[in-house]
Tab-separated table of N, CA and C in Angstrom:
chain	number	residue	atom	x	y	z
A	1	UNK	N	0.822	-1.199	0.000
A	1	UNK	CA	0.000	0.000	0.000
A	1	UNK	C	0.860	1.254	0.000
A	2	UNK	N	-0.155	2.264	-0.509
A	2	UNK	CA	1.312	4.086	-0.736
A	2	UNK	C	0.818	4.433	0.694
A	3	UNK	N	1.468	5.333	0.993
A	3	UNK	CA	1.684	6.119	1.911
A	3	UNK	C	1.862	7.237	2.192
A	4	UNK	N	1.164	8.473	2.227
A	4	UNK	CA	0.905	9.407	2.414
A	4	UNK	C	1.553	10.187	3.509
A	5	UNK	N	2.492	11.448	3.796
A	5	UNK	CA	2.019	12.388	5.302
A	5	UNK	C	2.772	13.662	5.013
A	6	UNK	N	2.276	14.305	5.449
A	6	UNK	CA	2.654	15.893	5.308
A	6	UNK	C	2.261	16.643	6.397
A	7	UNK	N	3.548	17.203	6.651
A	7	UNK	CA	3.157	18.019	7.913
A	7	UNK	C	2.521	18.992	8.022
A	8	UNK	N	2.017	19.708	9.365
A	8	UNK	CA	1.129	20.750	9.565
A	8	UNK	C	0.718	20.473	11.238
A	9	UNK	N	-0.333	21.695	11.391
A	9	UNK	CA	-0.268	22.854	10.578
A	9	UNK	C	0.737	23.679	10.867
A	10	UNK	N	0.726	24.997	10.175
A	10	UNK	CA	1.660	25.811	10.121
A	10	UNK	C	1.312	27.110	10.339
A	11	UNK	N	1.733	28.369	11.152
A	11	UNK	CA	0.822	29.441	11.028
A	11	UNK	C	2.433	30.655	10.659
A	12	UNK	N	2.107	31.439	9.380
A	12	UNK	CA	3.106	32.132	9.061
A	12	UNK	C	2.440	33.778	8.691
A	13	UNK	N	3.323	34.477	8.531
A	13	UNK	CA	2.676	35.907	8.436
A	13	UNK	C	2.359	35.649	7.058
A	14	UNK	N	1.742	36.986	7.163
A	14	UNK	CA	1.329	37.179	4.991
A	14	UNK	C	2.338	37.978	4.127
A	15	UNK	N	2.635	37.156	3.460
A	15	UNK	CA	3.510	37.537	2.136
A	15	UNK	C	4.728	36.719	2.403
A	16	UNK	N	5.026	35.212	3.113
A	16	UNK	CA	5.778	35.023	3.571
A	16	UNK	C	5.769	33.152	2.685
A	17	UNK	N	6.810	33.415	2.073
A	17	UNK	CA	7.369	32.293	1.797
A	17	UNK	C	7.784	31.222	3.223
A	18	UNK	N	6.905	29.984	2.998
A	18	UNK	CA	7.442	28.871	3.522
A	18	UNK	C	7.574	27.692	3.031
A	19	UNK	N	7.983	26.589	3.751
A	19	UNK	CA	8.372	25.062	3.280
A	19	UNK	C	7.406	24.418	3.589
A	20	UNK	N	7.265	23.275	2.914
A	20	UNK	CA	6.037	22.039	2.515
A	20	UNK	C	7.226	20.725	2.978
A	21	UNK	N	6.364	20.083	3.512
A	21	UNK	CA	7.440	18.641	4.020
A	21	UNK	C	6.126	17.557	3.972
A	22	UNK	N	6.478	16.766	2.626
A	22	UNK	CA	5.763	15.230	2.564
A	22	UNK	C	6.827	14.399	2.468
A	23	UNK	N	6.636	13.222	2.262
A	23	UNK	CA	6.750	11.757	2.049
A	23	UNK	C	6.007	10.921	1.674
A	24	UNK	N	6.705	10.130	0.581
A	24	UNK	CA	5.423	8.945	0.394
A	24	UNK	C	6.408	7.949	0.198
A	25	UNK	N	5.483	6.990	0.459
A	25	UNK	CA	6.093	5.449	0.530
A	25	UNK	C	5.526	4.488	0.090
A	26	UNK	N	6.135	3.295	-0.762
A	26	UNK	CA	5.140	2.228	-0.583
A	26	UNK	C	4.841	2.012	-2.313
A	27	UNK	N	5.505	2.800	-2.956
A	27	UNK	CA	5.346	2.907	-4.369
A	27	UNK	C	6.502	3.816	-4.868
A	28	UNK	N	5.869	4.560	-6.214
A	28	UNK	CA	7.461	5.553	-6.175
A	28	UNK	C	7.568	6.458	-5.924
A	29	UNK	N	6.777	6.904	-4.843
A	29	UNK	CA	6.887	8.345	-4.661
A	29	UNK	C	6.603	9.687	-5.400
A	30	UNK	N	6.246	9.610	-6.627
A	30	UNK	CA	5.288	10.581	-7.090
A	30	UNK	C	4.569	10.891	-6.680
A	31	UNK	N	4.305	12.521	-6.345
A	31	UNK	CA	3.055	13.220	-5.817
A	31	UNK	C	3.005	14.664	-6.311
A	32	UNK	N	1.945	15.108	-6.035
A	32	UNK	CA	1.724	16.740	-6.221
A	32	UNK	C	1.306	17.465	-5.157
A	33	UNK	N	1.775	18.409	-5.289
A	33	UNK	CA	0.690	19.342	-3.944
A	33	UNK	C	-0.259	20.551	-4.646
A	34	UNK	N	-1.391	20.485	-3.779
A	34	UNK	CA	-1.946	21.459	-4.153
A	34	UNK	C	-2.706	22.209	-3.046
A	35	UNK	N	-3.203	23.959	-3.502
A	35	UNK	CA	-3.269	24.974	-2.503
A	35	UNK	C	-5.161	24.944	-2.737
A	36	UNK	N	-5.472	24.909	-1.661
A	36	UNK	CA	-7.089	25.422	-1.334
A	36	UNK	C	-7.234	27.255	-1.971
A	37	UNK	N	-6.381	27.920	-2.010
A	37	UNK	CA	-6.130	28.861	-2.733
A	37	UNK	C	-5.500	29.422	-4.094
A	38	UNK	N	-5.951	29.101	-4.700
A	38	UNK	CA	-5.834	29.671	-6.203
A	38	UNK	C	-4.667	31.262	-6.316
A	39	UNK	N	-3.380	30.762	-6.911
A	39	UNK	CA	-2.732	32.048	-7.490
A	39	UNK	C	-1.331	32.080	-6.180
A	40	UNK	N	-1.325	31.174	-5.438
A	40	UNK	CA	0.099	31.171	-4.908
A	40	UNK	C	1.036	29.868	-5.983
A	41	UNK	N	2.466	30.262	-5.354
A	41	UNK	CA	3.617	29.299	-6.161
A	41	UNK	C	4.044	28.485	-5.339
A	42	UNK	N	4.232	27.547	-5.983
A	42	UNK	CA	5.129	26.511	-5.320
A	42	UNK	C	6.198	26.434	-6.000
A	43	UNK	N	7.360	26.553	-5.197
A	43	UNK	CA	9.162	26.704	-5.958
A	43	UNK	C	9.895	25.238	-5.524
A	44	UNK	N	10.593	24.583	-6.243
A	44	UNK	CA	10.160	24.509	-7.768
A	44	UNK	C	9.142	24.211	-8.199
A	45	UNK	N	8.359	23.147	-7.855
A	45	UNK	CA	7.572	23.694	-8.694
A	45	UNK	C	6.183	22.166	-7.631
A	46	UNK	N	4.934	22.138	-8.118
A	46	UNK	CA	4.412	21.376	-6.945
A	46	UNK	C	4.504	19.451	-6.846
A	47	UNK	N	4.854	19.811	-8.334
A	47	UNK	CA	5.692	18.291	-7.972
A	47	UNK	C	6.943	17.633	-7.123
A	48	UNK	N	7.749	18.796	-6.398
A	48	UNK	CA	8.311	18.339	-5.776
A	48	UNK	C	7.600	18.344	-4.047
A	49	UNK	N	8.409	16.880	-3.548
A	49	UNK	CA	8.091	16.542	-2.366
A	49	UNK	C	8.193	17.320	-1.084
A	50	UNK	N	9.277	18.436	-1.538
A	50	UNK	CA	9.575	19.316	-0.384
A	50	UNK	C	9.783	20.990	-0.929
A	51	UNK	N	8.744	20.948	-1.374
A	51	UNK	CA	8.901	22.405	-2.381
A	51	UNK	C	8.471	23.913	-1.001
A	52	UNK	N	8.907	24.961	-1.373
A	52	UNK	CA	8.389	26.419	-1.020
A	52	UNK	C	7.435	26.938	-1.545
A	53	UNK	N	6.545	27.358	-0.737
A	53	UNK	CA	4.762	27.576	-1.293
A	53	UNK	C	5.120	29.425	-0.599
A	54	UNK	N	4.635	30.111	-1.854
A	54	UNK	CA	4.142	31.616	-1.479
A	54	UNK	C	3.230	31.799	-2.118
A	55	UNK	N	2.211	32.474	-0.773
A	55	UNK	CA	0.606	32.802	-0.767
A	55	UNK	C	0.421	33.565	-2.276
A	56	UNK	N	-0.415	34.182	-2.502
A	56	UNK	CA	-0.854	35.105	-3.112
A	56	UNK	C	-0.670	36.642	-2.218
A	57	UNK	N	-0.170	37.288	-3.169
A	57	UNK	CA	0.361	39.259	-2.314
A	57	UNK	C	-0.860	38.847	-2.043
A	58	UNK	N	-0.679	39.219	-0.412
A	58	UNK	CA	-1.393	40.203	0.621
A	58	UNK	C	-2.608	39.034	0.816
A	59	UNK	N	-2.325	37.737	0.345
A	59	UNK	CA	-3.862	36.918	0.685
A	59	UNK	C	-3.953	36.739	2.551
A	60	UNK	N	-4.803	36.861	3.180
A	60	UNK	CA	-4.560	36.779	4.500
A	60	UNK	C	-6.013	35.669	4.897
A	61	UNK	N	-5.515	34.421	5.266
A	61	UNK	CA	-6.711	33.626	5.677
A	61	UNK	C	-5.793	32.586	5.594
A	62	UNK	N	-6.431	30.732	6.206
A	62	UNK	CA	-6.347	29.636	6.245
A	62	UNK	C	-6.414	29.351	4.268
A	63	UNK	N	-5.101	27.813	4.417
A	63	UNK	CA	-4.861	27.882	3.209
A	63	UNK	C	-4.879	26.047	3.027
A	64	UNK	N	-5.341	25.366	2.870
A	64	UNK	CA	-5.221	23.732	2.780
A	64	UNK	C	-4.309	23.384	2.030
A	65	UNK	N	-3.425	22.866	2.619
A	65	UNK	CA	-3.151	21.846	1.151
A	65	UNK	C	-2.745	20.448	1.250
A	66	UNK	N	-2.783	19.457	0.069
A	66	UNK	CA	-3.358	18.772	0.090
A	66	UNK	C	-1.828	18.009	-1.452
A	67	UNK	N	-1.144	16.715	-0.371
A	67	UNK	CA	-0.246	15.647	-1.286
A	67	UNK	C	-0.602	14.682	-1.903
A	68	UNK	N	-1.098	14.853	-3.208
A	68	UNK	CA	-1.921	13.828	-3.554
A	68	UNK	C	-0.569	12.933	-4.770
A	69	UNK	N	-1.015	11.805	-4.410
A	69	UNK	CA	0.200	10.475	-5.346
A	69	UNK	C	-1.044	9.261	-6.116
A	70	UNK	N	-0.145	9.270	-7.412
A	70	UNK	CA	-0.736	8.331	-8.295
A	70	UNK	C	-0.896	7.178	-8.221
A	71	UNK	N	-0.084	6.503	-6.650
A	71	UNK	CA	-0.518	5.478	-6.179
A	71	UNK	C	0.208	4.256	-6.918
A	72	UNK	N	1.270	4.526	-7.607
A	72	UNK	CA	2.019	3.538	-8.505
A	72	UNK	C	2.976	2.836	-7.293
């Protein structure tokens, strides 16, 4: 079976670049991340497992996100 986990939560100011920390196991480790908010980045980019997520300028609220794997 894959294996899923990503940490949280996290509480950071606004306009503030931070780090994303998953793992998966149990297959090959392909995954994506994605933001409950529309129009922030993930550096490099959200296919990586341990990428840097910045909000959207000036977005200020709770933000989900969510490591989803193809399960191979």
């Amino acid at each position: 079976p894959v294996f899923v986990q990503a940490d949280g939560p996290l509480e950071v100011c606004s306009d503030t670049t931070f780090p994303l920390n998953g793992t998966i196991s149990g297959g090959t480790g392909n995954g994506s991340w994605t933001a409950s908010v529309p129009g922030g980045v993930f550096t490099p980019d959200a296919n990586s497992l341990n990428p840097s997520y910045t909000p959207p300028a000036g977005y200020i609220g709770n933000i989900t996100f969510t490591l989803n794997t193809d399960n191979s």
